[in-house]
PDB file of C-alpha atoms in Angstrom:
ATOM      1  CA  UNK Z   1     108.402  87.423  94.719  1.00  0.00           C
ATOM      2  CA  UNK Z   2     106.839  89.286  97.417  1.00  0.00           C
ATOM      3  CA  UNK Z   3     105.844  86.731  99.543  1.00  0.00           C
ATOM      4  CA  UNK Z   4     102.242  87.017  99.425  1.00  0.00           C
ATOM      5  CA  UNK Z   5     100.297  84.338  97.579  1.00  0.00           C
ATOM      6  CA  UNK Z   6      96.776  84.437  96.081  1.00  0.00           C
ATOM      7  CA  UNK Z   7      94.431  81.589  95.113  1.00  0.00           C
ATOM      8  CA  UNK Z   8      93.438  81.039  92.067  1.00  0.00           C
ATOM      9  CA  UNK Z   9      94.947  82.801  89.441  1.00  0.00           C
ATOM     10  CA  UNK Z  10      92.044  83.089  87.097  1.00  0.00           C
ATOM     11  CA  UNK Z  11      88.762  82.781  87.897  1.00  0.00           C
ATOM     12  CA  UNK Z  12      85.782  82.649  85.211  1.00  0.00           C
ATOM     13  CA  UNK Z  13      82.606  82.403  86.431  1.00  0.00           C
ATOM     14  CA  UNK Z  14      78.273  84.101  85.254  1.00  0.00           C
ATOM     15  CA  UNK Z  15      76.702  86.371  86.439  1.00  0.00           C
ATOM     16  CA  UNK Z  16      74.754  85.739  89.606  1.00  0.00           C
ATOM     17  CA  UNK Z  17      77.472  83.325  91.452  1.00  0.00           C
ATOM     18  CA  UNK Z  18      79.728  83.433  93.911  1.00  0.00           C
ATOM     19  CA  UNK Z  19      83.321  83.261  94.457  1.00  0.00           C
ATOM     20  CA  UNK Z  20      85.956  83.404  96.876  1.00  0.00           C
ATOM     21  CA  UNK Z  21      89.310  84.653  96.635  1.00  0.00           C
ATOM     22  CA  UNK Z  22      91.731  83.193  99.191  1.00  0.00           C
ATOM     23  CA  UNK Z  23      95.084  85.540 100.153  1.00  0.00           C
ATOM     24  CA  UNK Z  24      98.285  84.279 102.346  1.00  0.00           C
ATOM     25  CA  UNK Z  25     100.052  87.379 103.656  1.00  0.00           C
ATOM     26  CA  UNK Z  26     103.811  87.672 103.823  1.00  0.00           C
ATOM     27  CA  UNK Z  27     105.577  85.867 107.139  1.00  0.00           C
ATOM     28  CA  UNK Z  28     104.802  87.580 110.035  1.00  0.00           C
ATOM     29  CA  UNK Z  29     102.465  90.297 108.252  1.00  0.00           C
ATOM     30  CA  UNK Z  30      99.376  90.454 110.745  1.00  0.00           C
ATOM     31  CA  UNK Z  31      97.430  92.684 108.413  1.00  0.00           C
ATOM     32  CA  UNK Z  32      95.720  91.952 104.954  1.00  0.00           C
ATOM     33  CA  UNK Z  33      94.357  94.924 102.492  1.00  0.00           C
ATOM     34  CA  UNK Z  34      91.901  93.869  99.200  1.00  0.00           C
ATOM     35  CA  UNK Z  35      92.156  95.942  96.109  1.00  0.00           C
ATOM     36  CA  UNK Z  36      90.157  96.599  93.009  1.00  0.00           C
ATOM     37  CA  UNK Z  37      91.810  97.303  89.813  1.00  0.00           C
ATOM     38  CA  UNK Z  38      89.357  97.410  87.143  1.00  0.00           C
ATOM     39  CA  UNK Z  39      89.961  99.177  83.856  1.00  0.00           C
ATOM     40  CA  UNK Z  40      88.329 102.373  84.263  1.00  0.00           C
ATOM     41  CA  UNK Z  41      88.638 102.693  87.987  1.00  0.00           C
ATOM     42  CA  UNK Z  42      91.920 102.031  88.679  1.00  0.00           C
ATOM     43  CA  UNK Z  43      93.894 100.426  92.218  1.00  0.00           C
ATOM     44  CA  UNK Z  44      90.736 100.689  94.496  1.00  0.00           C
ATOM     45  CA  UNK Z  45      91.184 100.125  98.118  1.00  0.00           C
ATOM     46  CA  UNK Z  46      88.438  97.793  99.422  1.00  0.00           C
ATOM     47  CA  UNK Z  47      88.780  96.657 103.024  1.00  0.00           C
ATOM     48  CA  UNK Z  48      91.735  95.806 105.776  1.00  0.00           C
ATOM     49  CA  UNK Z  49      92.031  93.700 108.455  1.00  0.00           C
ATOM     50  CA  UNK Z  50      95.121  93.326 110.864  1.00  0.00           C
ATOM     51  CA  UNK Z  51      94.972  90.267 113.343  1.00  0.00           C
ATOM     52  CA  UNK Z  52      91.515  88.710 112.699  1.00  0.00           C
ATOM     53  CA  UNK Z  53      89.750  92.143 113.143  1.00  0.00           C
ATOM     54  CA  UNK Z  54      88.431  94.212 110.373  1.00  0.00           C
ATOM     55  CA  UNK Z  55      90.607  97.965 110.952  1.00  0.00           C
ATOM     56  CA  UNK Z  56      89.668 100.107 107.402  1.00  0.00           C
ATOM     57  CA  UNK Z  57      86.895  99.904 105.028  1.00  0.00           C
ATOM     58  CA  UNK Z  58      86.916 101.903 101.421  1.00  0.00           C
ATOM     59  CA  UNK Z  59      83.713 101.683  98.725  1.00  0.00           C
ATOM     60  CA  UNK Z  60      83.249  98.236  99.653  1.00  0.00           C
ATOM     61  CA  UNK Z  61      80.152  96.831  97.576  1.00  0.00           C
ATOM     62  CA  UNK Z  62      77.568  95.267 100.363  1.00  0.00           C
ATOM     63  CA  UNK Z  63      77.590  91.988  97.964  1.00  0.00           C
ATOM     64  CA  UNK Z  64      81.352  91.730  99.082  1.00  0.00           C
ATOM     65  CA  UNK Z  65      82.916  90.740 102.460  1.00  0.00           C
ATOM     66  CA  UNK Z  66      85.922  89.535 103.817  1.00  0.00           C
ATOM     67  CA  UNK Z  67      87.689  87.718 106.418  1.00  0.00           C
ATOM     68  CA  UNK Z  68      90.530  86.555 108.322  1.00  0.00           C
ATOM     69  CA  UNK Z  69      91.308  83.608 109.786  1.00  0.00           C
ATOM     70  CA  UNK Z  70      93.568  83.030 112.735  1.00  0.00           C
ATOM     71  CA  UNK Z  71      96.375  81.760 110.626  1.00  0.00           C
ATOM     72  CA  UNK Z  72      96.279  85.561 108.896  1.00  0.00           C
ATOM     73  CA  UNK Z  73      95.083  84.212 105.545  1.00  0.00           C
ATOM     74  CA  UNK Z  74      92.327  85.966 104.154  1.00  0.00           C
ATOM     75  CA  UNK Z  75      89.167  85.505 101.646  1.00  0.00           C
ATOM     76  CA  UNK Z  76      86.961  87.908  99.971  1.00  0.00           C
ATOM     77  CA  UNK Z  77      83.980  86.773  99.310  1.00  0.00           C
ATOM     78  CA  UNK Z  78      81.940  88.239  96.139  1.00  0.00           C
ATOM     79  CA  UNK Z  79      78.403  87.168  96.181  1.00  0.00           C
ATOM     80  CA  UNK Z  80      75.585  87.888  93.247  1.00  0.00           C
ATOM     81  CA  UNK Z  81      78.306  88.782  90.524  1.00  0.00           C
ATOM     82  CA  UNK Z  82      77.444  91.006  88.049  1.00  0.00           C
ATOM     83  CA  UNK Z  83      79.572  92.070  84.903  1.00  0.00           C
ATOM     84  CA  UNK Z  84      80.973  94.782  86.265  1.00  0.00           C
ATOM     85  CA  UNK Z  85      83.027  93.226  88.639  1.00  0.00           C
ATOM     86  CA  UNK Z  86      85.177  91.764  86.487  1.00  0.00           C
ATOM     87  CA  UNK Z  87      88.322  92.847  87.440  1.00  0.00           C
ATOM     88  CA  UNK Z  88      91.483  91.993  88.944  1.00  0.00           C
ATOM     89  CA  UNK Z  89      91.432  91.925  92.704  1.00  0.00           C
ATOM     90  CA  UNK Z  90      94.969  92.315  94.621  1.00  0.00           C
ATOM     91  CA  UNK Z  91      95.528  91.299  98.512  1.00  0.00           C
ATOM     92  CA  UNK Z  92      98.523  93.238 100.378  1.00  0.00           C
ATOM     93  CA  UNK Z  93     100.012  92.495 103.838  1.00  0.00           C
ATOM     94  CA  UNK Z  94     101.924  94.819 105.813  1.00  0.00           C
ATOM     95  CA  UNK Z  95     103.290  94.001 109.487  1.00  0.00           C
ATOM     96  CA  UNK Z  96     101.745  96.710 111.643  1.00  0.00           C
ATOM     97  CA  UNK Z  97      97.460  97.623 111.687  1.00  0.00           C
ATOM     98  CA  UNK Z  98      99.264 101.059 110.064  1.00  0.00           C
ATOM     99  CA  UNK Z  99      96.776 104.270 111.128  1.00  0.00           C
ATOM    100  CA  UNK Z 100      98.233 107.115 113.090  1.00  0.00           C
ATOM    101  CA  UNK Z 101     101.951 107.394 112.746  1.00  0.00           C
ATOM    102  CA  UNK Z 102     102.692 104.194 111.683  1.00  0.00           C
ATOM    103  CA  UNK Z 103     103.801 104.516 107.925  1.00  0.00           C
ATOM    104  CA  UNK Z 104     105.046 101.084 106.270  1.00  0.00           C
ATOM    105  CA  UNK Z 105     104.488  99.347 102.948  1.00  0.00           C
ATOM    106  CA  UNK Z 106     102.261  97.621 101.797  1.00  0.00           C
ATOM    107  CA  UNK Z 107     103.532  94.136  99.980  1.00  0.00           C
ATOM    108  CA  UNK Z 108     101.085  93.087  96.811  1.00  0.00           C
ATOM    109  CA  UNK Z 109     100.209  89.588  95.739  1.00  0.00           C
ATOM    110  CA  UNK Z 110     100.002  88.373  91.974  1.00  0.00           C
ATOM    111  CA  UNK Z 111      96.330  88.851  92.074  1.00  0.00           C
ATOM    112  CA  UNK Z 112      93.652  87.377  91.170  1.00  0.00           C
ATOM    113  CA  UNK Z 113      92.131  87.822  87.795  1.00  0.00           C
ATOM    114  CA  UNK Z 114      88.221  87.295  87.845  1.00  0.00           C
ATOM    115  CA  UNK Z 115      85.993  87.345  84.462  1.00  0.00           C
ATOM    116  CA  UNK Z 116      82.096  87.386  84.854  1.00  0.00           C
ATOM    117  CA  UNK Z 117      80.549  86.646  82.010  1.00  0.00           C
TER     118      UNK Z 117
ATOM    119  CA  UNK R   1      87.344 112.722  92.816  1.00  0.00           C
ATOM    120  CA  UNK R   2      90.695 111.990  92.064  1.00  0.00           C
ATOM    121  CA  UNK R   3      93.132 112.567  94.868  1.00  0.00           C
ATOM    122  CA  UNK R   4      96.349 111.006  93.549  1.00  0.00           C
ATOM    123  CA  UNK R   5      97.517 111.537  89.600  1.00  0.00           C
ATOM    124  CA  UNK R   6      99.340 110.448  87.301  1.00  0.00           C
ATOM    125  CA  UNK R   7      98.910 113.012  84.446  1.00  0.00           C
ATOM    126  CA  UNK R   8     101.201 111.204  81.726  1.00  0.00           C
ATOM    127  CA  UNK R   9      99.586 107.254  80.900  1.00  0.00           C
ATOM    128  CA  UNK R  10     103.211 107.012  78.696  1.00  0.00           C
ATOM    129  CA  UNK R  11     106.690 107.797  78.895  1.00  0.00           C
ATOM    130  CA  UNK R  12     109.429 106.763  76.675  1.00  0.00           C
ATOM    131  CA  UNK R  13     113.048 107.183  77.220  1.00  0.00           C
ATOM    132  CA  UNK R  14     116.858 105.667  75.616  1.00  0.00           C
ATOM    133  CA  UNK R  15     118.213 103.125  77.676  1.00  0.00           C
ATOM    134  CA  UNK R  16     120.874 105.098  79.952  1.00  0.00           C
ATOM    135  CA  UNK R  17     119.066 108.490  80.049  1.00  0.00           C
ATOM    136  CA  UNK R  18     116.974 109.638  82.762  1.00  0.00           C
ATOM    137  CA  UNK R  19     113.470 109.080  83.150  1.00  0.00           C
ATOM    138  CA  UNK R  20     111.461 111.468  85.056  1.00  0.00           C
ATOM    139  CA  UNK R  21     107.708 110.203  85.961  1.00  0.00           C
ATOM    140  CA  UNK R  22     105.495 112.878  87.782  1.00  0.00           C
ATOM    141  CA  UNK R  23     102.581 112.685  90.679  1.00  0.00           C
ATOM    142  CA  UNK R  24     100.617 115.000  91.916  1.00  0.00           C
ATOM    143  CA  UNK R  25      98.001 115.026  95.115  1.00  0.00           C
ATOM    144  CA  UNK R  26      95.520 117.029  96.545  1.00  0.00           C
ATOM    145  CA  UNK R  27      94.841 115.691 100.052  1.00  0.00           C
ATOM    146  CA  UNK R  28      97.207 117.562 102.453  1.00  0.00           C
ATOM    147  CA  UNK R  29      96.534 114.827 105.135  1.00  0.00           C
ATOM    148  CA  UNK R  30      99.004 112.167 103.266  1.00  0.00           C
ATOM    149  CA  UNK R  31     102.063 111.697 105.099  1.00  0.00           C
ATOM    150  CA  UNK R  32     103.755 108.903 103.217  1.00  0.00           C
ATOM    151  CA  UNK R  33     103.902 108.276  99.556  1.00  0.00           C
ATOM    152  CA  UNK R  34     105.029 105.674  97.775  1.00  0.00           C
ATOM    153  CA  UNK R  35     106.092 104.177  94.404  1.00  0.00           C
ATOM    154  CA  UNK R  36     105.405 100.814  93.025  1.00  0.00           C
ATOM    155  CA  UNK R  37     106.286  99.242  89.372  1.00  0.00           C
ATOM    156  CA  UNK R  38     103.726  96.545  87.732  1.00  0.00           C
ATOM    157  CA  UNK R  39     104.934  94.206  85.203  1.00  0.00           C
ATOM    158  CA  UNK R  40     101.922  92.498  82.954  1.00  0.00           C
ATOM    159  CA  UNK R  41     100.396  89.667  84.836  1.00  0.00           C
ATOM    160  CA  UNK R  42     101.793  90.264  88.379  1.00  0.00           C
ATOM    161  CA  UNK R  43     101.096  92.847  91.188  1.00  0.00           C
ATOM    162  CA  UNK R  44     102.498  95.973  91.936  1.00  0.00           C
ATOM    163  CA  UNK R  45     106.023  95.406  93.231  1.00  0.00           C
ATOM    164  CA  UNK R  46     107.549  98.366  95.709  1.00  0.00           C
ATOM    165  CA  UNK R  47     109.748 100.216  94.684  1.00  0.00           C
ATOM    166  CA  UNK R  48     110.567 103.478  96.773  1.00  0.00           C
ATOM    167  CA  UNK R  49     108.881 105.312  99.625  1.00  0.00           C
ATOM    168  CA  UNK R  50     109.198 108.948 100.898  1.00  0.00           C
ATOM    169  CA  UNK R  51     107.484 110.396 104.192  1.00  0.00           C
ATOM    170  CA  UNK R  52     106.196 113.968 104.255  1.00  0.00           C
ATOM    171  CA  UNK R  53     108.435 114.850 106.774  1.00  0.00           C
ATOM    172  CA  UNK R  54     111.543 114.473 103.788  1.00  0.00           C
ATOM    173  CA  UNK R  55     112.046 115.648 100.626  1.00  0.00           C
ATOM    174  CA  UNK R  56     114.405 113.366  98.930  1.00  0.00           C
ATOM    175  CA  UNK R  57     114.623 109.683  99.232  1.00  0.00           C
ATOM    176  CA  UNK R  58     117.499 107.530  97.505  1.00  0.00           C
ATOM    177  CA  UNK R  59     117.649 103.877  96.445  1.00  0.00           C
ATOM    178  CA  UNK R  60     120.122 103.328  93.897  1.00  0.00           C
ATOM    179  CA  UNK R  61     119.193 103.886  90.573  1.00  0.00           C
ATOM    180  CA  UNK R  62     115.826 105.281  91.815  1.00  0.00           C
ATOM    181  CA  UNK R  63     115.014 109.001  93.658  1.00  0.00           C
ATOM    182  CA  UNK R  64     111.644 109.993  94.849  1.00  0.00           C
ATOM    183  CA  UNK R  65     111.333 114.110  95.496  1.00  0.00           C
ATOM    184  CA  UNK R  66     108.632 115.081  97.297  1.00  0.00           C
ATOM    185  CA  UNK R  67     108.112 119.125  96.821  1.00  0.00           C
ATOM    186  CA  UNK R  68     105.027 119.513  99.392  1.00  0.00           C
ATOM    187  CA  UNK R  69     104.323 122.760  98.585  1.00  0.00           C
ATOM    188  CA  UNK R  70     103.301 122.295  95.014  1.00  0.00           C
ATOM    189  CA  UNK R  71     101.700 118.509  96.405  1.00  0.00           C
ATOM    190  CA  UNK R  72     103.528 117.014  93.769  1.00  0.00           C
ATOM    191  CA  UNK R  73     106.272 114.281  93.648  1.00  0.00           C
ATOM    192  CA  UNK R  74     108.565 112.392  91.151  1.00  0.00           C
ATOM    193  CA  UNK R  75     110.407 109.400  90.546  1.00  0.00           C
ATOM    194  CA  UNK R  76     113.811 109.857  88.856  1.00  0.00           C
ATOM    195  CA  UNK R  77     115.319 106.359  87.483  1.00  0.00           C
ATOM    196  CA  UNK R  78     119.037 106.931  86.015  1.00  0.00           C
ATOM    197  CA  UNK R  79     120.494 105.388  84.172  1.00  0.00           C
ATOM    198  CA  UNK R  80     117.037 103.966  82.936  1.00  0.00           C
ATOM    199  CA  UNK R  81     117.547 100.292  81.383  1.00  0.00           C
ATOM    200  CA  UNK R  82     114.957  98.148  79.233  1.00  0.00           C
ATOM    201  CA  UNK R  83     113.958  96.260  82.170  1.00  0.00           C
ATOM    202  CA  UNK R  84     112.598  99.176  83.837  1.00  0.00           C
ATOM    203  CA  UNK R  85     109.564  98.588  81.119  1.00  0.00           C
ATOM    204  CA  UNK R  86     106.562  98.574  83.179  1.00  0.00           C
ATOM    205  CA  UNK R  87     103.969 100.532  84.766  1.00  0.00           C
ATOM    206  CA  UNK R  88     104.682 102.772  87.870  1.00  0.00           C
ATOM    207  CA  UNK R  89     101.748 103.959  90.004  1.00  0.00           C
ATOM    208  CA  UNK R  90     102.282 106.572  92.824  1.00  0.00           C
ATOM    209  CA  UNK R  91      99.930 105.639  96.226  1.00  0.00           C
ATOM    210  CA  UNK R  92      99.837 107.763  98.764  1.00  0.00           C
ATOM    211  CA  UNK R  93      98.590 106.775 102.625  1.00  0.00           C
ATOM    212  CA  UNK R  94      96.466 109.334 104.836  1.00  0.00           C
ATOM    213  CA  UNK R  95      96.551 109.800 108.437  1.00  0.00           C
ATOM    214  CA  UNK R  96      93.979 108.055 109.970  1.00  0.00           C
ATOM    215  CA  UNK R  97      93.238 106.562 113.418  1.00  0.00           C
ATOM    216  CA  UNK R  98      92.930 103.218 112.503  1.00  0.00           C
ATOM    217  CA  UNK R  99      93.862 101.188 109.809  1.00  0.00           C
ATOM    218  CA  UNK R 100      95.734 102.062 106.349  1.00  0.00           C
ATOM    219  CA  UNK R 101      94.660 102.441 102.817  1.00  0.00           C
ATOM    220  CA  UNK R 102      96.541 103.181  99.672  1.00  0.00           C
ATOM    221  CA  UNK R 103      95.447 105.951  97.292  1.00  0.00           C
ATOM    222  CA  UNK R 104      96.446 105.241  93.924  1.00  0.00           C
ATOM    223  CA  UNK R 105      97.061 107.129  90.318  1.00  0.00           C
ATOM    224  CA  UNK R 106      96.036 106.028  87.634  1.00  0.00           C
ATOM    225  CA  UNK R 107     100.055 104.685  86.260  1.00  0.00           C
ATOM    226  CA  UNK R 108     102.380 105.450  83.578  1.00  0.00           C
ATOM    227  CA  UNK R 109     103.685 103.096  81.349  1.00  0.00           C
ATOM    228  CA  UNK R 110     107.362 103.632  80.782  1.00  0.00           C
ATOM    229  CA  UNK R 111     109.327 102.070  77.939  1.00  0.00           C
ATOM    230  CA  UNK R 112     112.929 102.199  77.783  1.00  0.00           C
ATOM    231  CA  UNK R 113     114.519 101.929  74.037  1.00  0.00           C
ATOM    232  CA  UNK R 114     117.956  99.738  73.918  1.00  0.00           C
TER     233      UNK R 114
END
């Protein structure tokens, strides 16, 4: 158990909707990464934030965003849902904002395993 | 563009022999690497790091060797035991000013014979 918890654990939903994906980092992790893992693309970085403030963006689609709140949980939000975002979708929490010299490890969640249909 | 791989999707190995899984990169700007095992239905689970600045890392059962030259890395498990069924990615982090990202192969999927 890493210590990072994500809400819910399946999600099926049709094309068009929206969801959100709600992530609780690790005690005392101030920074929260999203990734992708979809069968033919692999672990995809998607965005980071580190104390409320958005710090490192990958291929992000625009219909995505996420946030985080000031008790360091996060959401990602996934808005007109098309097929091809079925996937699973991993948050990660680390202690530091990480950039520069700063090298530490990233903890994963369970996921989050979303089916468009 | 693939910048981190994983060149063998399968390994398999006898329980108590060594198994050897192999990385390779091509971005010269990552200065920390690191190795993570998934299990079916739950998320990657860290295994072993290694900065650029080293070129061995030990953790038990479990080495990481990091030959920069040839941007290539490994992850030696001995003695290798059933357990250690799972898939292990290699990610690899990039210097940049702000913020951190993970670059990740595509995995190989050990299995370890009793």
């Amino acid at each position: 158990d890493s210590g990072v918890t994500q809400t819910p654990k399946h999600l099926i939903t049709a094309t068009g909707q929206r969801v959100t994906l709600r992530c609780s980092p690790r005690s005392g992790d101030l920074s929260v990464y999203w990734y992708q893992q979809s069968l033919d693309q692999g672990l995809q970085f998607l965005i980071q934030y580190y104390n409320g403030e958005e710090r490192a963006k990958g291929n992000i689609l625009e219909r995505f965003s996420a946030q985080q709140f000031p008790d360091l949980h996060s959401e990602l939000n996934l808005s007109s849902l098309e097929l091809g975002d079925s996937a699973l979708y991993f948050c990660a929490s680390s202690v530091a904002p990480g950039g520069g010299l700063i090298q530490e490890t990233q903890y994963f969640g369970p996921g989050t395993r979303l089916l468009v249909l | 563009d693939q910048q981190v791989k994983q060149n063998s999707p399968s390994l398999s190995v006898q329980e108590g022999r060594i198994s050897i899984l192999n990385c390779d990169y091509t971005n010269s700007m990552f200065d920390y690497f690191l190795w993570y095992k998934k299990y079916p239905a739950e998320g990657p689970t860290f295994l072993i790091s290694i900065s650029s600045i080293k070129d061995k890392n030990e953790d038990g059962r479990f080495t990481v060797f990091l030959n920069k030259s040839a941007k290539h890395l490994s992850l030696h498990i001995v003695p290798s035991q059933p357990g250690d069924s799972a898939v292990y990615f290699c990610a690899a982090r990039g210097i940049e000013t702000s913020g951190s990202r993970l670059t990740f192969g595509e995995g190989t999927q050990l299995t370890v014979n009793p």
